[in-house]
Amino acid sequence: NAGVTQTPKFRVLKTGQSMTLLCAQDMNHEYMYWYRQDPGMGLRLIHYSVGEGTTAKGEVPDGYNVSRLKKQNFLLGLESAAPSQTSVYFCASGSRDNTQYFGPGTRLTVL
Amino acid sequence: DAKTTQPTSMDCAEGRAANLPCNHSTISGNEYVYWYRQIHSQGPQYIIHGLKNNETNEMASLIITEDRKSSTLILPHATLRDTAVYYCIVRVYGGSQGNLIFGKGTKLSVKP
Protein backbone atom coordinates (compact mmCIF):
# COMPACT_ATOMS: atom_id res chain seq x y z
CA ASN A 1 0.00 0.00 0.00
CA ALA A 2 1.96 2.99 -1.30
CA GLY A 3 -0.60 5.64 -0.35
CA VAL A 4 -0.14 8.75 -2.48
CA THR A 5 2.77 8.94 -4.89
CA GLN A 6 3.91 11.85 -7.05
CA THR A 7 6.03 11.91 -10.18
CA PRO A 8 8.51 13.49 -10.67
CA LYS A 9 10.10 14.49 -7.36
CA PHE A 10 12.13 17.34 -8.87
CA ARG A 11 11.98 19.26 -12.12
CA VAL A 12 13.60 22.33 -13.63
CA LEU A 13 11.83 24.04 -16.52
CA LYS A 14 12.55 27.01 -18.69
CA THR A 15 9.94 29.71 -19.06
CA GLY A 16 7.36 28.69 -21.63
CA GLN A 17 7.94 24.95 -21.39
CA SER A 18 5.14 22.59 -20.50
CA MET A 19 4.97 19.62 -18.20
CA THR A 20 2.59 17.28 -16.42
CA LEU A 21 2.75 16.23 -12.80
CA LEU A 22 1.28 12.84 -11.98
CA CYS A 23 -0.42 11.89 -8.75
CA ALA A 24 -1.52 8.35 -8.00
CA GLN A 25 -3.35 6.91 -5.00
CA ASP A 26 -4.18 3.34 -4.09
CA MET A 27 -6.68 3.99 -1.30
CA ASN A 28 -9.78 4.13 -3.52
CA HIS A 29 -10.47 7.71 -2.46
CA GLU A 30 -13.06 9.73 -4.32
CA TYR A 31 -11.52 13.13 -3.66
CA MET A 32 -8.15 14.29 -4.97
CA TYR A 33 -6.43 17.66 -4.67
CA TRP A 34 -3.50 19.65 -5.97
CA TYR A 35 -1.94 22.24 -3.64
CA ARG A 36 1.07 24.48 -4.00
CA GLN A 37 3.28 25.70 -1.18
CA ASP A 38 5.54 28.69 -1.46
CA PRO A 39 8.34 29.46 1.04
CA GLY A 40 7.03 30.44 4.47
CA MET A 41 3.42 30.04 3.43
CA GLY A 42 0.66 27.58 3.94
CA LEU A 43 -0.74 25.35 1.24
CA ARG A 44 -3.05 26.82 -1.37
CA LEU A 45 -5.50 24.75 -3.37
CA ILE A 46 -5.04 24.80 -7.15
CA HIS A 47 -7.64 22.33 -8.42
CA TYR A 48 -9.55 19.44 -7.00
CA SER A 49 -11.71 16.53 -8.05
CA VAL A 50 -14.63 14.89 -6.29
CA GLY A 51 -14.72 11.88 -8.57
CA GLU A 52 -13.54 10.30 -11.79
CA GLY A 53 -14.17 12.57 -14.73
CA THR A 54 -14.86 15.68 -12.62
CA THR A 55 -12.60 18.60 -11.75
CA ALA A 56 -13.06 22.03 -10.22
CA LYS A 57 -11.05 25.16 -9.59
CA GLY A 58 -9.55 25.95 -6.25
CA GLU A 59 -8.05 29.14 -4.87
CA VAL A 60 -5.20 29.62 -7.39
CA PRO A 61 -6.14 27.81 -10.65
CA ASP A 62 -4.69 30.21 -13.23
CA GLY A 63 -1.95 28.73 -15.40
CA TYR A 64 -2.83 25.13 -14.53
CA ASN A 65 -5.08 22.45 -15.95
CA VAL A 66 -6.04 19.09 -14.49
CA SER A 67 -7.56 15.81 -15.55
CA ARG A 68 -9.02 12.85 -13.67
CA LEU A 69 -9.56 10.17 -16.30
CA LYS A 70 -9.07 7.35 -13.81
CA LYS A 71 -10.13 7.33 -10.18
CA GLN A 72 -6.65 6.61 -8.94
CA ASN A 73 -4.85 9.29 -10.96
CA PHE A 74 -4.95 13.08 -10.92
CA LEU A 75 -2.78 14.98 -13.39
CA LEU A 76 -1.68 18.60 -13.08
CA GLY A 77 -0.53 20.33 -16.25
CA LEU A 78 1.41 23.50 -16.85
CA GLU A 79 0.98 24.55 -20.47
CA SER A 80 3.44 27.46 -20.45
CA ALA A 81 5.50 27.59 -17.29
CA ALA A 82 6.30 30.92 -15.65
CA PRO A 83 8.80 31.76 -12.89
CA SER A 84 5.84 32.51 -10.58
CA GLN A 85 5.00 28.81 -10.73
CA THR A 86 8.22 27.89 -8.98
CA SER A 87 6.91 26.09 -5.93
CA VAL A 88 6.47 22.78 -4.17
CA TYR A 89 3.40 20.94 -5.39
CA PHE A 90 1.55 18.52 -3.16
CA CYS A 91 -1.13 16.10 -4.19
CA ALA A 92 -3.60 14.70 -1.69
CA SER A 93 -6.44 12.23 -1.69
CA GLY A 94 -9.25 11.75 0.77
CA SER A 95 -12.87 11.16 1.45
CA ARG A 96 -15.68 13.43 2.53
CA ASP A 97 -14.59 13.39 6.15
CA ASN A 98 -11.73 15.78 5.27
CA THR A 99 -9.09 13.27 6.29
CA GLN A 100 -6.56 13.84 3.56
CA TYR A 101 -3.40 11.95 2.76
CA PHE A 102 -0.60 13.82 1.08
CA GLY A 103 2.11 12.79 -1.31
CA PRO A 104 5.81 13.63 -0.83
CA GLY A 105 5.70 16.65 -3.12
CA THR A 106 7.23 17.78 -6.41
CA ARG A 107 9.78 20.56 -6.29
CA LEU A 108 9.49 22.63 -9.47
CA THR A 109 11.81 25.43 -10.51
CA VAL A 110 11.00 27.59 -13.51
CA LEU A 111 13.92 29.61 -14.83
CA ASP B 1 -15.13 28.13 7.74
CA ALA B 2 -14.23 29.46 11.14
CA LYS B 3 -10.85 31.13 11.51
CA THR B 4 -8.24 29.63 13.81
CA THR B 5 -5.51 31.31 15.84
CA GLN B 6 -2.36 29.49 16.88
CA PRO B 7 0.91 30.61 18.47
CA THR B 8 3.66 31.09 15.95
CA SER B 9 6.14 28.83 17.70
CA MET B 10 6.63 26.65 20.76
CA ASP B 11 9.43 24.66 22.32
CA CYS B 12 9.16 21.36 24.14
CA ALA B 13 11.70 19.16 25.88
CA GLU B 14 12.14 15.66 24.52
CA GLY B 15 10.09 13.13 26.46
CA ARG B 16 7.72 15.72 27.87
CA ALA B 17 4.16 16.36 26.75
CA ALA B 18 3.68 18.96 24.04
CA ASN B 19 0.45 20.94 24.37
CA LEU B 20 -0.45 22.94 21.29
CA PRO B 21 -3.35 25.38 21.68
CA CYS B 22 -5.78 26.60 19.06
CA ASN B 23 -8.50 29.23 19.31
CA HIS B 24 -11.57 28.97 17.09
CA SER B 25 -14.07 31.24 18.79
CA THR B 26 -16.37 31.52 15.74
CA ILE B 27 -16.73 27.78 15.19
CA SER B 28 -20.22 26.69 14.24
CA GLY B 29 -22.09 23.64 15.39
CA ASN B 30 -21.38 21.48 12.34
CA GLU B 31 -17.67 22.27 12.10
CA TYR B 32 -15.01 19.81 13.17
CA VAL B 33 -11.51 20.57 14.42
CA TYR B 34 -8.73 18.90 12.43
CA TRP B 35 -5.02 18.74 13.18
CA TYR B 36 -2.33 18.15 10.61
CA ARG B 37 1.41 18.52 10.79
CA GLN B 38 4.15 19.09 8.27
CA ILE B 39 7.62 17.88 8.94
CA HIS B 40 10.25 19.84 7.04
CA SER B 41 10.01 19.37 3.25
CA GLN B 42 7.42 16.59 3.55
CA GLY B 43 3.73 16.52 2.72
CA PRO B 44 1.30 17.33 5.54
CA GLN B 45 0.25 14.42 7.73
CA TYR B 46 -3.19 13.93 9.27
CA ILE B 47 -3.10 13.62 13.05
CA ILE B 48 -6.59 13.67 14.53
CA HIS B 49 -9.99 15.34 14.37
CA GLY B 50 -13.00 15.82 16.61
CA LEU B 51 -16.34 17.56 17.05
CA LYS B 52 -16.92 18.07 20.76
CA ASN B 53 -15.75 15.02 22.62
CA ASN B 54 -12.12 14.46 23.46
CA GLU B 55 -10.40 12.15 21.02
CA THR B 56 -7.31 9.97 21.27
CA ASN B 57 -5.41 7.88 18.77
CA GLU B 58 -1.95 6.39 18.51
CA MET B 59 -0.41 9.74 17.65
CA ALA B 60 -2.09 12.28 19.91
CA SER B 61 -5.01 13.42 22.01
CA LEU B 62 -7.39 16.23 21.17
CA ILE B 63 -9.07 18.17 23.96
CA ILE B 64 -11.94 20.45 22.92
CA THR B 65 -13.39 22.85 25.47
CA GLU B 66 -17.04 22.53 26.35
CA ASP B 67 -17.95 25.74 24.51
CA ARG B 68 -15.86 24.50 21.54
CA LYS B 69 -14.12 27.85 21.20
CA SER B 70 -10.69 26.39 21.70
CA SER B 71 -8.84 23.10 21.61
CA THR B 72 -5.49 21.60 22.54
CA LEU B 73 -3.49 18.97 20.72
CA ILE B 74 -1.42 16.86 23.09
CA LEU B 75 1.59 14.83 22.06
CA PRO B 76 2.11 12.80 25.25
CA HIS B 77 5.81 12.05 24.94
CA ALA B 78 7.38 14.33 22.36
CA THR B 79 10.38 13.09 20.41
CA LEU B 80 12.81 14.92 18.14
CA ARG B 81 10.86 13.54 15.18
CA ASP B 82 7.81 15.49 16.31
CA THR B 83 9.53 18.75 15.36
CA ALA B 84 7.19 20.14 12.71
CA VAL B 85 4.64 22.81 11.88
CA TYR B 86 1.25 21.91 13.34
CA TYR B 87 -1.91 23.14 11.70
CA CYS B 88 -5.29 23.50 13.39
CA ILE B 89 -8.09 23.58 10.82
CA VAL B 90 -11.81 24.01 11.30
CA ARG B 91 -13.98 22.55 8.58
CA VAL B 92 -17.48 21.38 7.97
CA TYR B 93 -17.58 17.60 7.98
CA GLY B 94 -18.34 16.24 4.55
CA GLY B 95 -18.32 19.59 2.82
CA SER B 96 -18.91 19.47 -0.90
CA GLN B 97 -15.50 20.84 -1.70
CA GLY B 98 -13.54 19.14 0.99
CA ASN B 99 -10.35 21.11 0.70
CA LEU B 100 -8.42 22.18 3.77
CA ILE B 101 -7.40 25.77 4.40
CA PHE B 102 -3.95 25.85 5.94
CA GLY B 103 -2.92 28.89 7.95
CA LYS B 104 0.55 29.57 9.30
CA GLY B 105 0.38 26.94 12.03
CA THR B 106 2.60 26.51 15.08
CA LYS B 107 6.22 25.59 14.63
CA LEU B 108 7.00 23.07 17.37
CA SER B 109 10.65 22.54 18.20
CA VAL B 110 11.41 19.50 20.35
CA LYS B 111 14.76 19.90 22.04
CA PRO B 112 16.99 17.22 23.61
GROMACS .gro file of C-alpha atoms in nm:
model
  223
    1ASN     CA    1   0.000   0.000   0.000
    2ALA     CA    2   0.196   0.299  -0.130
    3GLY     CA    3  -0.060   0.564  -0.035
    4VAL     CA    4  -0.014   0.875  -0.248
    5THR     CA    5   0.277   0.894  -0.489
    6GLN     CA    6   0.391   1.185  -0.705
    7THR     CA    7   0.603   1.191  -1.018
    8PRO     CA    8   0.851   1.349  -1.067
    9LYS     CA    9   1.010   1.449  -0.736
   10PHE     CA   10   1.213   1.734  -0.887
   11ARG     CA   11   1.198   1.926  -1.212
   12VAL     CA   12   1.360   2.233  -1.363
   13LEU     CA   13   1.183   2.404  -1.652
   14LYS     CA   14   1.255   2.701  -1.869
   15THR     CA   15   0.994   2.971  -1.906
   16GLY     CA   16   0.736   2.869  -2.163
   17GLN     CA   17   0.794   2.495  -2.139
   18SER     CA   18   0.514   2.259  -2.050
   19MET     CA   19   0.497   1.962  -1.820
   20THR     CA   20   0.259   1.728  -1.642
   21LEU     CA   21   0.275   1.623  -1.280
   22LEU     CA   22   0.128   1.284  -1.198
   23CYS     CA   23  -0.042   1.189  -0.875
   24ALA     CA   24  -0.152   0.835  -0.800
   25GLN     CA   25  -0.335   0.691  -0.500
   26ASP     CA   26  -0.418   0.334  -0.409
   27MET     CA   27  -0.668   0.399  -0.130
   28ASN     CA   28  -0.978   0.413  -0.352
   29HIS     CA   29  -1.047   0.771  -0.246
   30GLU     CA   30  -1.306   0.973  -0.432
   31TYR     CA   31  -1.152   1.313  -0.366
   32MET     CA   32  -0.815   1.429  -0.497
   33TYR     CA   33  -0.643   1.766  -0.467
   34TRP     CA   34  -0.350   1.965  -0.597
   35TYR     CA   35  -0.194   2.224  -0.364
   36ARG     CA   36   0.107   2.448  -0.400
   37GLN     CA   37   0.328   2.570  -0.118
   38ASP     CA   38   0.554   2.869  -0.146
   39PRO     CA   39   0.834   2.946   0.104
   40GLY     CA   40   0.703   3.044   0.447
   41MET     CA   41   0.342   3.004   0.343
   42GLY     CA   42   0.066   2.758   0.394
   43LEU     CA   43  -0.074   2.535   0.124
   44ARG     CA   44  -0.305   2.682  -0.137
   45LEU     CA   45  -0.550   2.475  -0.337
   46ILE     CA   46  -0.504   2.480  -0.715
   47HIS     CA   47  -0.764   2.233  -0.842
   48TYR     CA   48  -0.955   1.944  -0.700
   49SER     CA   49  -1.171   1.653  -0.805
   50VAL     CA   50  -1.463   1.489  -0.629
   51GLY     CA   51  -1.472   1.188  -0.857
   52GLU     CA   52  -1.354   1.030  -1.179
   53GLY     CA   53  -1.417   1.257  -1.473
   54THR     CA   54  -1.486   1.568  -1.262
   55THR     CA   55  -1.260   1.860  -1.175
   56ALA     CA   56  -1.306   2.203  -1.022
   57LYS     CA   57  -1.105   2.516  -0.959
   58GLY     CA   58  -0.955   2.595  -0.625
   59GLU     CA   59  -0.805   2.914  -0.487
   60VAL     CA   60  -0.520   2.962  -0.739
   61PRO     CA   61  -0.614   2.781  -1.065
   62ASP     CA   62  -0.469   3.021  -1.323
   63GLY     CA   63  -0.195   2.873  -1.540
   64TYR     CA   64  -0.283   2.513  -1.453
   65ASN     CA   65  -0.508   2.245  -1.595
   66VAL     CA   66  -0.604   1.909  -1.449
   67SER     CA   67  -0.756   1.581  -1.555
   68ARG     CA   68  -0.902   1.285  -1.367
   69LEU     CA   69  -0.956   1.017  -1.630
   70LYS     CA   70  -0.907   0.735  -1.381
   71LYS     CA   71  -1.013   0.733  -1.018
   72GLN     CA   72  -0.665   0.661  -0.894
   73ASN     CA   73  -0.485   0.929  -1.096
   74PHE     CA   74  -0.495   1.308  -1.092
   75LEU     CA   75  -0.278   1.498  -1.339
   76LEU     CA   76  -0.168   1.860  -1.308
   77GLY     CA   77  -0.053   2.033  -1.625
   78LEU     CA   78   0.141   2.350  -1.685
   79GLU     CA   79   0.098   2.455  -2.047
   80SER     CA   80   0.344   2.746  -2.045
   81ALA     CA   81   0.550   2.759  -1.729
   82ALA     CA   82   0.630   3.092  -1.565
   83PRO     CA   83   0.880   3.176  -1.289
   84SER     CA   84   0.584   3.251  -1.058
   85GLN     CA   85   0.500   2.881  -1.073
   86THR     CA   86   0.822   2.789  -0.898
   87SER     CA   87   0.691   2.609  -0.593
   88VAL     CA   88   0.647   2.278  -0.417
   89TYR     CA   89   0.340   2.094  -0.539
   90PHE     CA   90   0.155   1.852  -0.316
   91CYS     CA   91  -0.113   1.610  -0.419
   92ALA     CA   92  -0.360   1.470  -0.169
   93SER     CA   93  -0.644   1.223  -0.169
   94GLY     CA   94  -0.925   1.175   0.077
   95SER     CA   95  -1.287   1.116   0.145
   96ARG     CA   96  -1.568   1.343   0.253
   97ASP     CA   97  -1.459   1.339   0.615
   98ASN     CA   98  -1.173   1.578   0.527
   99THR     CA   99  -0.909   1.327   0.629
  100GLN     CA  100  -0.656   1.384   0.356
  101TYR     CA  101  -0.340   1.195   0.276
  102PHE     CA  102  -0.060   1.382   0.108
  103GLY     CA  103   0.211   1.279  -0.131
  104PRO     CA  104   0.581   1.363  -0.083
  105GLY     CA  105   0.570   1.665  -0.312
  106THR     CA  106   0.723   1.778  -0.641
  107ARG     CA  107   0.978   2.056  -0.629
  108LEU     CA  108   0.949   2.263  -0.947
  109THR     CA  109   1.181   2.543  -1.051
  110VAL     CA  110   1.100   2.759  -1.351
  111LEU     CA  111   1.392   2.961  -1.483
  112ASP     CA  112  -1.513   2.813   0.774
  113ALA     CA  113  -1.423   2.946   1.114
  114LYS     CA  114  -1.085   3.113   1.151
  115THR     CA  115  -0.824   2.963   1.381
  116THR     CA  116  -0.551   3.131   1.584
  117GLN     CA  117  -0.236   2.949   1.688
  118PRO     CA  118   0.091   3.061   1.847
  119THR     CA  119   0.366   3.109   1.595
  120SER     CA  120   0.614   2.883   1.770
  121MET     CA  121   0.663   2.665   2.076
  122ASP     CA  122   0.943   2.466   2.232
  123CYS     CA  123   0.916   2.136   2.414
  124ALA     CA  124   1.170   1.916   2.588
  125GLU     CA  125   1.214   1.566   2.452
  126GLY     CA  126   1.009   1.313   2.646
  127ARG     CA  127   0.772   1.572   2.787
  128ALA     CA  128   0.416   1.636   2.675
  129ALA     CA  129   0.368   1.896   2.404
  130ASN     CA  130   0.045   2.094   2.437
  131LEU     CA  131  -0.045   2.294   2.129
  132PRO     CA  132  -0.335   2.538   2.168
  133CYS     CA  133  -0.578   2.660   1.906
  134ASN     CA  134  -0.850   2.923   1.931
  135HIS     CA  135  -1.157   2.897   1.709
  136SER     CA  136  -1.407   3.124   1.879
  137THR     CA  137  -1.637   3.152   1.574
  138ILE     CA  138  -1.673   2.778   1.519
  139SER     CA  139  -2.022   2.669   1.424
  140GLY     CA  140  -2.209   2.364   1.539
  141ASN     CA  141  -2.138   2.148   1.234
  142GLU     CA  142  -1.767   2.227   1.210
  143TYR     CA  143  -1.501   1.981   1.317
  144VAL     CA  144  -1.151   2.057   1.442
  145TYR     CA  145  -0.873   1.890   1.243
  146TRP     CA  146  -0.502   1.874   1.318
  147TYR     CA  147  -0.233   1.815   1.061
  148ARG     CA  148   0.141   1.852   1.079
  149GLN     CA  149   0.415   1.909   0.827
  150ILE     CA  150   0.762   1.788   0.894
  151HIS     CA  151   1.025   1.984   0.704
  152SER     CA  152   1.001   1.937   0.325
  153GLN     CA  153   0.742   1.659   0.355
  154GLY     CA  154   0.373   1.652   0.272
  155PRO     CA  155   0.130   1.733   0.554
  156GLN     CA  156   0.025   1.442   0.773
  157TYR     CA  157  -0.319   1.393   0.927
  158ILE     CA  158  -0.310   1.362   1.305
  159ILE     CA  159  -0.659   1.367   1.453
  160HIS     CA  160  -0.999   1.534   1.437
  161GLY     CA  161  -1.300   1.582   1.661
  162LEU     CA  162  -1.634   1.756   1.705
  163LYS     CA  163  -1.692   1.807   2.076
  164ASN     CA  164  -1.575   1.502   2.262
  165ASN     CA  165  -1.212   1.446   2.346
  166GLU     CA  166  -1.040   1.215   2.102
  167THR     CA  167  -0.731   0.997   2.127
  168ASN     CA  168  -0.541   0.788   1.877
  169GLU     CA  169  -0.195   0.639   1.851
  170MET     CA  170  -0.041   0.974   1.765
  171ALA     CA  171  -0.209   1.228   1.991
  172SER     CA  172  -0.501   1.342   2.201
  173LEU     CA  173  -0.739   1.623   2.117
  174ILE     CA  174  -0.907   1.817   2.396
  175ILE     CA  175  -1.194   2.045   2.292
  176THR     CA  176  -1.339   2.285   2.547
  177GLU     CA  177  -1.704   2.253   2.635
  178ASP     CA  178  -1.795   2.574   2.451
  179ARG     CA  179  -1.586   2.450   2.154
  180LYS     CA  180  -1.412   2.785   2.120
  181SER     CA  181  -1.069   2.639   2.170
  182SER     CA  182  -0.884   2.310   2.161
  183THR     CA  183  -0.549   2.160   2.254
  184LEU     CA  184  -0.349   1.897   2.072
  185ILE     CA  185  -0.142   1.686   2.309
  186LEU     CA  186   0.159   1.483   2.206
  187PRO     CA  187   0.211   1.280   2.525
  188HIS     CA  188   0.581   1.205   2.494
  189ALA     CA  189   0.738   1.433   2.236
  190THR     CA  190   1.038   1.309   2.041
  191LEU     CA  191   1.281   1.492   1.814
  192ARG     CA  192   1.086   1.354   1.518
  193ASP     CA  193   0.781   1.549   1.631
  194THR     CA  194   0.953   1.875   1.536
  195ALA     CA  195   0.719   2.014   1.271
  196VAL     CA  196   0.464   2.281   1.188
  197TYR     CA  197   0.125   2.191   1.334
  198TYR     CA  198  -0.191   2.314   1.170
  199CYS     CA  199  -0.529   2.350   1.339
  200ILE     CA  200  -0.809   2.358   1.082
  201VAL     CA  201  -1.181   2.401   1.130
  202ARG     CA  202  -1.398   2.255   0.858
  203VAL     CA  203  -1.748   2.138   0.797
  204TYR     CA  204  -1.758   1.760   0.798
  205GLY     CA  205  -1.834   1.624   0.455
  206GLY     CA  206  -1.832   1.959   0.282
  207SER     CA  207  -1.891   1.947  -0.090
  208GLN     CA  208  -1.550   2.084  -0.170
  209GLY     CA  209  -1.354   1.914   0.099
  210ASN     CA  210  -1.035   2.111   0.070
  211LEU     CA  211  -0.842   2.218   0.377
  212ILE     CA  212  -0.740   2.577   0.440
  213PHE     CA  213  -0.395   2.585   0.594
  214GLY     CA  214  -0.292   2.889   0.795
  215LYS     CA  215   0.055   2.957   0.930
  216GLY     CA  216   0.038   2.694   1.203
  217THR     CA  217   0.260   2.651   1.508
  218LYS     CA  218   0.622   2.559   1.463
  219LEU     CA  219   0.700   2.307   1.737
  220SER     CA  220   1.065   2.254   1.820
  221VAL     CA  221   1.141   1.950   2.035
  222LYS     CA  222   1.476   1.990   2.204
  223PRO     CA  223   1.699   1.722   2.361
   0.00000   0.00000   0.00000
